[in-house]
Amino acid sequence: MPTIELKRVVVTGLGALTPVGNNAKDSWRALCEGVSGAAAITHFDASKFKTQFACELKGFDPLEHIDRKEARKMDGFTQYAMVAATEAIADARLVEDKVNQDRVGVVLGSGIGGLLTFQEQVLEFGSGDGTPRFNPFFIPKMIVDIAPGHVSMKYGFRGPNYSTVSACASATNALIDAFNLIRLGKADVMVSGGSEACVHESGVGGFNALHALSQRNDSPQTASRPFDKERDGFVLGEGAACIILEEYEHAKARGAKIYAEMAGGGMSADAYHLTAPHPEGLGALNVMRAALEDAEMTPADIDYINVHGTSTPLGDIAESKAIVRVFGEHAYNLNISSTKSMTGHLLGAAGAVEAMAIIKSIQEDIIPPTINFSVPDPEMDQKLNFTFNKAQKRTVRAALSNTFGFGGHNASVIFKKAP
């Protein structure tokens, strides 16, 4: 078979809607400043729930961005995706430059999709007399693939269009698929990322039943504390992020600004447990090695890892063990941080928000912190630099982002300085 010459892929646009900022610029600033997005839940009465706080969006009104009639056809996760995608597309000037719409695709990830829509419709049916009265948009609002569908319809992008679903690795898998489509020549530009809207009764109740969420109700802002001995679970977050990936020569030809280059991605499975990581971090180890191999890099080429770092008792230990095994002595030269300490865990959108964070870190040579650290965990290697509590300046040549999902799904991406 003939050898395929893989094309280079760069980042030309960013968009975000997060618990710490309603656009990419504000979100990044808040991450660098160590701002927590956690607070008491306002979306519903959580007084009877074990966990009564989350990282909700702040001051967000979808009708400021989406026509009322269109917004009614969308679950929150699609609304969030539309806002982030619109910002990223504008940032990349895809409309102004009149790119070939047949060569622009959309791949977005979500772990759960329209769960609130499902909850509302089932409750409405259950409270009635059994007569089937369902909203005609019930199914189109709920299905995960509808978010990229809406983006393509708004902008006329006729390239590859679908969703990836791999729990908390969903957005990272979307980025890897988008990356591969471009470097294989199947598209010139891809709108990629993820969205999630799970701060509601089913989301909070379901994760409470799994004993996955922090119950630090007396101090929500300090509840997400990755790598701290007193961590007691993750904090649920909501939002979206989108990244415009583009073939390098195509970006150069239209004079696009370039944030960074995507160098590679890796995928693996723990093949171990429904919700717990492999105790020695085997899946995490394999996925980081796969990403390095795909990027044709060595461990010494990486300066920063944005870890999965959810603030769960088992997960943080397993990931830190894997980092030491993969990076050896260079592990102690790395900066490591978990931006989930600020945003909470955005589930299927987490990988997109964290990819945005490493892209900006590479561009600006700043490492956002892991906030809320106070008590060292003796099971964690104390020589590792977890960038506790305060951002650090350093040259970031390349950075890696990890995401791991229930079911043992692992995905990692690597970005490096713009060519």
CSV table of C-alpha atoms in Angstrom, one decimal:
chain,number,residue,atom,x,y,z
A,1,MET,CA,0.0,0.0,0.0
A,2,PRO,CA,1.2,3.5,-0.7
A,3,THR,CA,2.5,5.6,2.2
A,4,ILE,CA,0.1,8.3,3.3
A,5,GLU,CA,1.8,11.6,4.1
A,6,LEU,CA,0.1,13.0,7.2
A,7,LYS,CA,-0.8,16.6,7.1
A,8,ARG,CA,0.0,19.0,10.0
A,9,VAL,CA,-2.8,20.3,12.2
A,10,VAL,CA,-2.9,23.6,14.0
A,11,VAL,CA,-5.4,25.5,16.2
A,12,THR,CA,-6.9,28.6,14.7
A,13,GLY,CA,-9.9,29.3,17.0
A,14,LEU,CA,-11.1,28.9,20.6
A,15,GLY,CA,-14.4,29.2,22.3
A,16,ALA,CA,-15.6,28.4,25.8
A,17,LEU,CA,-18.5,28.6,28.2
A,18,THR,CA,-17.4,27.5,31.7
A,19,PRO,CA,-18.2,27.9,35.3
A,20,VAL,CA,-15.4,30.5,35.6
A,21,GLY,CA,-16.1,32.5,32.4
A,22,ASN,CA,-18.6,32.9,29.6
A,23,ASN,CA,-16.0,33.0,26.9
A,24,ALA,CA,-12.5,31.7,26.3
A,25,LYS,CA,-10.7,34.9,27.3
A,26,ASP,CA,-12.5,35.2,30.7
A,27,SER,CA,-12.2,31.5,31.4
A,28,TRP,CA,-8.5,31.5,30.8
A,29,ARG,CA,-8.0,34.6,33.0
A,30,ALA,CA,-9.9,33.0,35.8
A,31,LEU,CA,-7.9,29.8,35.6
A,32,CYS,CA,-4.7,31.7,35.8
A,33,GLU,CA,-6.0,33.6,38.8
A,34,GLY,CA,-7.1,30.4,40.6
A,35,VAL,CA,-10.8,31.3,40.7
A,36,SER,CA,-13.2,28.6,41.9
A,37,GLY,CA,-16.5,28.1,40.0
A,38,ALA,CA,-18.2,26.2,42.8
A,39,ALA,CA,-21.2,27.5,44.7
A,40,ALA,CA,-24.6,26.4,46.0
A,41,ILE,CA,-26.8,24.9,43.3
A,42,THR,CA,-29.4,27.4,41.9
A,43,HIS,CA,-30.8,25.3,39.0
A,44,PHE,CA,-33.1,23.3,41.4
A,45,ASP,CA,-33.8,22.8,45.1
A,46,ALA,CA,-30.9,20.6,46.2
A,47,SER,CA,-31.7,20.8,49.9
A,48,LYS,CA,-32.5,17.0,50.1
A,49,PHE,CA,-29.5,15.9,48.2
A,50,LYS,CA,-26.3,14.7,49.8
A,51,THR,CA,-24.4,17.2,47.6
A,52,GLN,CA,-25.9,20.7,47.4
A,53,PHE,CA,-23.3,22.6,45.3
A,54,ALA,CA,-21.8,22.4,41.8
A,55,CYS,CA,-19.9,24.5,39.3
A,56,GLU,CA,-22.7,26.1,37.4
A,57,LEU,CA,-22.5,28.7,34.7
A,58,LYS,CA,-22.7,32.3,36.0
A,59,GLY,CA,-25.1,34.9,34.5
A,60,PHE,CA,-25.6,32.9,31.3
A,61,ASP,CA,-28.8,33.5,29.3
A,62,PRO,CA,-29.1,31.4,26.2
A,63,LEU,CA,-31.5,33.9,24.6
A,64,GLU,CA,-28.6,36.4,24.4
A,65,HIS,CA,-27.0,34.1,21.9
A,66,ILE,CA,-29.8,31.9,20.4
A,67,ASP,CA,-33.2,32.9,18.9
A,68,ARG,CA,-36.0,32.0,21.3
A,69,LYS,CA,-37.7,29.7,18.8
A,70,GLU,CA,-34.4,27.8,18.1
A,71,ALA,CA,-33.5,27.6,21.8
A,72,ARG,CA,-36.7,25.8,22.6
A,73,LYS,CA,-35.5,23.0,20.3
A,74,MET,CA,-32.3,22.5,22.2
A,75,ASP,CA,-31.4,20.9,25.5
A,76,GLY,CA,-28.9,22.9,27.6
A,77,PHE,CA,-25.9,20.8,26.4
A,78,THR,CA,-26.7,21.8,22.8
A,79,GLN,CA,-27.2,25.5,23.7
A,80,TYR,CA,-23.8,25.4,25.4
A,81,ALA,CA,-22.1,23.8,22.4
A,82,MET,CA,-23.7,26.4,20.1
A,83,VAL,CA,-22.3,29.3,22.1
A,84,ALA,CA,-18.8,27.9,22.4
A,85,ALA,CA,-18.8,26.9,18.7
A,86,THR,CA,-20.0,30.3,17.6
A,87,GLU,CA,-17.2,32.0,19.5
A,88,ALA,CA,-14.5,29.6,18.1
A,89,ILE,CA,-15.8,30.0,14.5
A,90,ALA,CA,-15.7,33.8,14.8
A,91,ASP,CA,-12.3,33.7,16.4
A,92,ALA,CA,-11.0,31.6,13.5
A,93,ARG,CA,-12.7,33.9,10.9
A,94,LEU,CA,-14.2,30.9,9.1
A,95,VAL,CA,-17.2,32.8,7.9
A,96,GLU,CA,-15.4,36.0,6.9
A,97,ASP,CA,-12.7,34.1,5.0
A,98,LYS,CA,-15.4,32.0,3.1
A,99,VAL,CA,-13.7,28.6,3.6
A,100,ASN,CA,-15.0,25.7,1.5
A,101,GLN,CA,-18.0,24.5,3.5
A,102,ASP,CA,-17.8,21.0,2.0
A,103,ARG,CA,-14.4,20.7,3.6
A,104,VAL,CA,-15.4,21.8,7.1
A,105,GLY,CA,-16.7,19.3,9.6
A,106,VAL,CA,-18.0,19.2,13.2
A,107,VAL,CA,-17.2,16.5,15.8
A,108,LEU,CA,-18.3,17.2,19.3
A,109,GLY,CA,-18.4,15.0,22.4
A,110,SER,CA,-20.8,14.6,25.2
A,111,GLY,CA,-21.0,12.0,27.9
A,112,ILE,CA,-24.7,12.1,28.6
A,113,GLY,CA,-26.3,14.6,26.2
A,114,GLY,CA,-29.9,15.7,26.9
A,115,LEU,CA,-30.4,14.0,30.3
A,116,LEU,CA,-32.5,17.0,31.6
A,117,THR,CA,-34.8,16.7,28.6
A,118,PHE,CA,-35.3,13.0,29.2
A,119,GLN,CA,-36.0,13.7,32.9
A,120,GLU,CA,-38.6,16.3,32.2
A,121,GLN,CA,-40.4,14.3,29.6
A,122,VAL,CA,-40.5,11.1,31.7
A,123,LEU,CA,-41.7,13.0,34.8
A,124,GLU,CA,-44.4,14.7,32.8
A,125,PHE,CA,-45.6,11.4,31.4
A,126,GLY,CA,-45.5,9.7,34.8
A,127,SER,CA,-47.6,12.4,36.4
A,128,GLY,CA,-50.4,12.1,33.9
A,129,ASP,CA,-53.1,9.5,33.2
A,130,GLY,CA,-51.0,7.4,30.9
A,131,THR,CA,-52.0,9.2,27.7
A,132,PRO,CA,-48.8,9.6,25.7
A,133,ARG,CA,-48.2,13.3,25.3
A,134,PHE,CA,-44.6,14.0,24.4
A,135,ASN,CA,-42.9,17.1,23.1
A,136,PRO,CA,-42.2,16.6,19.4
A,137,PHE,CA,-38.6,17.7,20.1
A,138,PHE,CA,-38.1,15.2,22.9
A,139,ILE,CA,-35.8,12.9,20.8
A,140,PRO,CA,-34.0,15.6,18.8
A,141,LYS,CA,-33.3,17.5,22.0
A,142,MET,CA,-32.0,14.4,23.8
A,143,ILE,CA,-29.7,12.6,21.4
A,144,VAL,CA,-26.0,13.3,21.7
A,145,ASP,CA,-25.3,13.8,18.0
A,146,ILE,CA,-27.7,16.7,17.7
A,147,ALA,CA,-25.2,19.3,18.9
A,148,PRO,CA,-22.8,19.0,15.9
A,149,GLY,CA,-25.9,18.8,13.8
A,150,HIS,CA,-27.1,22.2,14.9
A,151,VAL,CA,-23.7,23.7,14.4
A,152,SER,CA,-23.5,22.4,10.8
A,153,MET,CA,-27.0,23.6,10.0
A,154,LYS,CA,-26.2,27.1,11.3
A,155,TYR,CA,-23.0,27.5,9.3
A,156,GLY,CA,-23.6,25.2,6.3
A,157,PHE,CA,-20.6,23.0,7.2
A,158,ARG,CA,-21.0,19.8,5.1
A,159,GLY,CA,-17.9,17.9,6.1
A,160,PRO,CA,-17.8,14.9,8.5
A,161,ASN,CA,-20.3,15.4,11.3
A,162,TYR,CA,-21.0,13.2,14.3
A,163,SER,CA,-20.5,12.9,18.1
A,164,THR,CA,-18.2,10.9,20.3
A,165,VAL,CA,-19.4,9.3,23.5
A,166,SER,CA,-16.8,7.9,26.0
A,167,ALA,CA,-18.0,9.4,29.3
A,168,CYS,CA,-15.5,11.9,30.6
A,169,ALA,CA,-13.1,11.2,27.7
A,170,SER,CA,-15.7,12.2,25.1
A,171,ALA,CA,-14.4,15.6,24.1
A,172,THR,CA,-10.8,14.4,23.9
A,173,ASN,CA,-11.9,11.5,21.6
A,174,ALA,CA,-13.7,14.2,19.5
A,175,LEU,CA,-10.5,16.2,19.2
A,176,ILE,CA,-8.5,13.1,18.2
A,177,ASP,CA,-11.0,12.1,15.6
A,178,ALA,CA,-11.0,15.7,14.2
A,179,PHE,CA,-7.2,15.7,14.2
A,180,ASN,CA,-7.1,12.4,12.3
A,181,LEU,CA,-9.7,13.5,9.7
A,182,ILE,CA,-7.6,16.5,8.8
A,183,ARG,CA,-4.2,14.8,8.7
A,184,LEU,CA,-5.6,12.1,6.5
A,185,GLY,CA,-6.9,14.8,4.1
A,186,LYS,CA,-10.6,14.2,4.7
A,187,ALA,CA,-11.2,17.8,5.8
A,188,ASP,CA,-9.5,21.1,5.8
A,189,VAL,CA,-11.1,22.5,9.0
A,190,MET,CA,-12.9,20.8,12.0
A,191,VAL,CA,-14.9,22.3,14.7
A,192,SER,CA,-14.3,20.1,17.7
A,193,GLY,CA,-14.8,19.9,21.5
A,194,GLY,CA,-17.5,19.0,23.8
A,195,SER,CA,-20.5,20.1,26.0
A,196,GLU,CA,-22.4,18.9,29.0
A,197,ALA,CA,-25.4,20.1,31.1
A,198,CYS,CA,-25.8,17.7,34.0
A,199,VAL,CA,-26.4,20.0,37.0
A,200,HIS,CA,-29.9,18.9,37.7
A,201,GLU,CA,-31.7,16.3,39.8
A,202,SER,CA,-30.8,13.3,37.7
A,203,GLY,CA,-27.2,14.3,37.3
A,204,VAL,CA,-26.5,15.2,40.9
A,205,GLY,CA,-28.7,12.3,42.3
A,206,GLY,CA,-27.1,9.8,40.0
A,207,PHE,CA,-23.5,10.7,40.9
A,208,ASN,CA,-24.4,10.9,44.6
A,209,ALA,CA,-25.7,7.3,44.3
A,210,LEU,CA,-22.3,6.3,43.0
A,211,HIS,CA,-20.6,8.1,45.9
A,212,ALA,CA,-18.6,10.1,43.4
A,213,LEU,CA,-19.3,13.6,44.4
A,214,SER,CA,-17.8,15.7,47.2
A,215,GLN,CA,-20.2,16.4,50.1
A,216,ARG,CA,-18.3,19.4,51.4
A,217,ASN,CA,-21.5,21.5,51.5
A,218,ASP,CA,-20.1,23.9,54.1
A,219,SER,CA,-17.3,25.0,51.8
A,220,PRO,CA,-18.1,24.5,48.1
A,221,GLN,CA,-15.3,26.7,46.8
A,222,THR,CA,-12.7,24.4,48.5
A,223,ALA,CA,-14.4,21.1,47.7
A,224,SER,CA,-12.5,20.3,44.5
A,225,ARG,CA,-9.0,19.6,45.9
A,226,PRO,CA,-7.1,17.2,43.6
A,227,PHE,CA,-4.1,15.5,45.2
A,228,ASP,CA,-5.0,16.8,48.7
A,229,LYS,CA,-5.3,14.1,51.4
A,230,GLU,CA,-8.7,15.4,52.4
A,231,ARG,CA,-10.3,15.1,48.9
A,232,ASP,CA,-13.7,13.4,49.0
A,233,GLY,CA,-14.9,13.3,45.4
A,234,PHE,CA,-15.4,15.5,42.4
A,235,VAL,CA,-17.5,18.6,42.0
A,236,LEU,CA,-20.0,18.5,39.1
A,237,GLY,CA,-19.6,21.2,36.4
A,238,GLU,CA,-21.3,22.2,33.2
A,239,GLY,CA,-20.4,24.1,30.1
A,240,ALA,CA,-18.6,23.6,26.8
A,241,ALA,CA,-15.5,24.4,24.8
A,242,CYS,CA,-14.8,24.3,21.1
A,243,ILE,CA,-11.4,24.3,19.3
A,244,ILE,CA,-11.0,25.0,15.6
A,245,LEU,CA,-8.4,22.5,14.1
A,246,GLU,CA,-7.1,23.3,10.7
A,247,GLU,CA,-4.7,21.9,8.2
A,248,TYR,CA,-1.5,23.9,8.5
A,249,GLU,CA,-1.0,24.9,4.8
A,250,HIS,CA,-4.7,25.9,4.6
A,251,ALA,CA,-4.4,28.1,7.7
A,252,LYS,CA,-1.3,29.7,6.3
A,253,ALA,CA,-2.9,30.4,2.9
A,254,ARG,CA,-5.7,32.4,4.5
A,255,GLY,CA,-3.5,34.2,7.0
A,256,ALA,CA,-5.1,32.7,10.0
A,257,LYS,CA,-3.7,33.3,13.5
A,258,ILE,CA,-2.3,30.1,14.9
A,259,TYR,CA,-2.4,29.3,18.6
A,260,ALA,CA,-0.5,26.0,18.7
A,261,GLU,CA,0.0,22.8,16.7
A,262,MET,CA,-1.8,19.5,17.6
A,263,ALA,CA,1.0,16.9,17.7
A,264,GLY,CA,-0.8,13.7,18.6
A,265,GLY,CA,-3.4,11.7,20.5
A,266,GLY,CA,-3.6,8.4,22.3
A,267,MET,CA,-6.5,6.1,23.4
A,268,SER,CA,-6.6,3.1,25.7
A,269,ALA,CA,-8.9,1.1,27.9
A,270,ASP,CA,-8.4,0.1,31.6
A,271,ALA,CA,-10.4,-3.1,31.0
A,272,TYR,CA,-10.7,-3.2,34.8
A,273,HIS,CA,-13.8,-1.7,36.5
A,274,LEU,CA,-17.0,0.2,35.7
A,275,THR,CA,-16.0,3.3,37.6
A,276,ALA,CA,-12.7,2.8,39.4
A,277,PRO,CA,-9.3,3.3,37.7
A,278,HIS,CA,-6.8,0.5,37.5
A,279,PRO,CA,-4.9,0.8,40.9
A,280,GLU,CA,-1.5,1.1,39.2
A,281,GLY,CA,-2.8,3.5,36.5
A,282,LEU,CA,-2.2,1.0,33.7
A,283,GLY,CA,-4.7,2.5,31.3
A,284,ALA,CA,-3.4,6.0,32.1
A,285,LEU,CA,0.2,4.8,31.5
A,286,ASN,CA,-0.7,3.2,28.2
A,287,VAL,CA,-2.7,6.2,26.9
A,288,MET,CA,0.1,8.7,27.6
A,289,ARG,CA,2.7,6.4,25.9
A,290,ALA,CA,0.3,6.1,22.9
A,291,ALA,CA,0.0,9.9,22.7
A,292,LEU,CA,3.8,10.4,22.9
A,293,GLU,CA,4.3,7.7,20.2
A,294,ASP,CA,1.7,9.3,17.9
A,295,ALA,CA,3.3,12.7,18.3
A,296,GLU,CA,6.7,11.2,17.7
A,297,MET,CA,7.9,12.8,21.0
A,298,THR,CA,9.8,11.6,24.0
A,299,PRO,CA,8.8,12.2,27.6
A,300,ALA,CA,11.5,14.9,27.8
A,301,ASP,CA,9.7,17.0,25.2
A,302,ILE,CA,6.7,17.6,27.5
A,303,ASP,CA,6.8,20.5,30.0
A,304,TYR,CA,3.2,20.4,31.3
A,305,ILE,CA,0.5,17.9,32.0
A,306,ASN,CA,-3.1,19.0,32.6
A,307,VAL,CA,-4.2,15.9,34.5
A,308,HIS,CA,-7.6,14.3,34.7
A,309,GLY,CA,-7.2,15.0,38.4
A,310,THR,CA,-10.8,14.9,39.5
A,311,SER,CA,-10.3,15.0,43.3
A,312,THR,CA,-11.4,11.4,43.9
A,313,PRO,CA,-9.5,9.3,46.4
A,314,LEU,CA,-8.4,6.5,44.0
A,315,GLY,CA,-8.2,8.4,40.7
A,316,ASP,CA,-5.6,11.0,41.7
A,317,ILE,CA,-3.2,8.3,43.1
A,318,ALA,CA,-3.5,6.1,40.0
A,319,GLU,CA,-2.8,9.0,37.6
A,320,SER,CA,0.2,10.2,39.6
A,321,LYS,CA,1.7,6.7,39.7
A,322,ALA,CA,1.3,6.5,35.9
A,323,ILE,CA,3.0,9.8,35.3
A,324,VAL,CA,6.1,8.7,37.3
A,325,ARG,CA,6.2,5.4,35.4
A,326,VAL,CA,5.9,7.0,31.9
A,327,PHE,CA,8.1,10.1,32.5
A,328,GLY,CA,10.7,8.6,34.8
A,329,GLU,CA,13.1,11.2,36.2
A,330,HIS,CA,11.7,13.9,33.9
A,331,ALA,CA,8.4,13.6,35.9
A,332,TYR,CA,10.1,15.9,38.5
A,333,ASN,CA,10.8,18.5,35.8
A,334,LEU,CA,7.2,18.7,34.8
A,335,ASN,CA,4.5,21.1,35.9
A,336,ILE,CA,1.3,19.2,36.6
A,337,SER,CA,-2.0,20.8,37.4
A,338,SER,CA,-5.7,20.0,37.5
A,339,THR,CA,-7.9,22.9,36.3
A,340,LYS,CA,-10.9,20.8,37.6
A,341,SER,CA,-10.0,22.3,41.0
A,342,MET,CA,-11.5,25.5,39.6
A,343,THR,CA,-14.0,24.4,36.9
A,344,GLY,CA,-15.3,21.3,38.5
A,345,HIS,CA,-15.7,18.2,36.4
A,346,LEU,CA,-17.5,19.0,33.1
A,347,LEU,CA,-17.8,15.3,32.3
A,348,GLY,CA,-17.9,14.9,28.5
A,349,ALA,CA,-16.9,18.5,28.0
A,350,ALA,CA,-13.9,18.3,30.3
A,351,GLY,CA,-11.4,17.3,27.6
A,352,ALA,CA,-12.2,20.3,25.5
A,353,VAL,CA,-11.9,22.8,28.4
A,354,GLU,CA,-8.6,21.3,29.4
A,355,ALA,CA,-7.3,21.2,25.9
A,356,MET,CA,-8.0,24.9,25.6
A,357,ALA,CA,-6.1,25.4,28.9
A,358,ILE,CA,-3.0,23.7,27.6
A,359,ILE,CA,-3.2,25.5,24.3
A,360,LYS,CA,-3.3,28.9,26.1
A,361,SER,CA,-0.5,27.6,28.4
A,362,ILE,CA,1.7,26.9,25.5
A,363,GLN,CA,0.8,30.2,23.8
A,364,GLU,CA,1.4,32.4,27.0
A,365,ASP,CA,3.9,30.2,28.9
A,366,ILE,CA,1.8,30.1,32.1
A,367,ILE,CA,0.8,27.1,34.1
A,368,PRO,CA,-2.7,27.4,35.7
A,369,PRO,CA,-2.7,26.2,39.3
A,370,THR,CA,-4.2,23.3,41.2
A,371,ILE,CA,-6.1,25.2,43.9
A,372,ASN,CA,-7.4,24.2,47.3
A,373,PHE,CA,-4.3,22.2,48.4
A,374,SER,CA,-3.5,22.2,52.1
A,375,VAL,CA,-2.7,18.6,53.3
A,376,PRO,CA,-0.1,16.4,51.5
A,377,ASP,CA,-1.2,12.9,50.7
A,378,PRO,CA,1.5,10.4,51.7
A,379,GLU,CA,0.4,8.1,48.9
A,380,MET,CA,1.4,10.7,46.3
A,381,ASP,CA,5.0,11.3,45.2
A,382,GLN,CA,5.7,14.6,47.0
A,383,LYS,CA,8.6,15.4,44.6
A,384,LEU,CA,6.1,16.0,41.7
A,385,ASN,CA,5.3,19.7,41.0
A,386,PHE,CA,1.5,19.9,41.1
A,387,THR,CA,1.5,23.7,40.7
A,388,PHE,CA,-0.4,24.1,44.0
A,389,ASN,CA,-2.4,27.2,44.7
A,390,LYS,CA,-0.7,29.7,42.4
A,391,ALA,CA,0.0,29.9,38.7
A,392,GLN,CA,3.7,29.5,37.6
A,393,LYS,CA,5.5,31.0,34.6
A,394,ARG,CA,7.7,28.8,32.5
A,395,THR,CA,8.4,28.1,28.9
A,396,VAL,CA,5.9,25.5,27.7
A,397,ARG,CA,7.2,23.8,24.5
A,398,ALA,CA,4.6,21.1,24.6
A,399,ALA,CA,1.8,20.0,26.9
A,400,LEU,CA,-0.3,16.9,27.4
A,401,SER,CA,-3.9,16.6,28.6
A,402,ASN,CA,-5.4,13.4,30.1
A,403,THR,CA,-9.1,12.4,30.3
A,404,PHE,CA,-10.4,9.2,31.7
A,405,GLY,CA,-14.0,8.0,31.7
A,406,PHE,CA,-16.3,5.6,33.4
A,407,GLY,CA,-16.0,2.2,31.6
A,408,GLY,CA,-12.3,2.6,31.6
A,409,HIS,CA,-12.1,4.9,28.5
A,410,ASN,CA,-8.8,6.9,28.4
A,411,ALA,CA,-7.8,9.6,25.9
A,412,SER,CA,-4.8,12.0,25.8
A,413,VAL,CA,-3.8,14.8,23.5
A,414,ILE,CA,-0.6,16.6,23.0
A,415,PHE,CA,-0.2,20.2,21.6
A,416,LYS,CA,3.0,22.1,21.0
A,417,LYS,CA,4.3,25.6,20.1
A,418,ALA,CA,2.9,27.0,16.9
A,419,PRO,CA,5.1,26.4,13.8
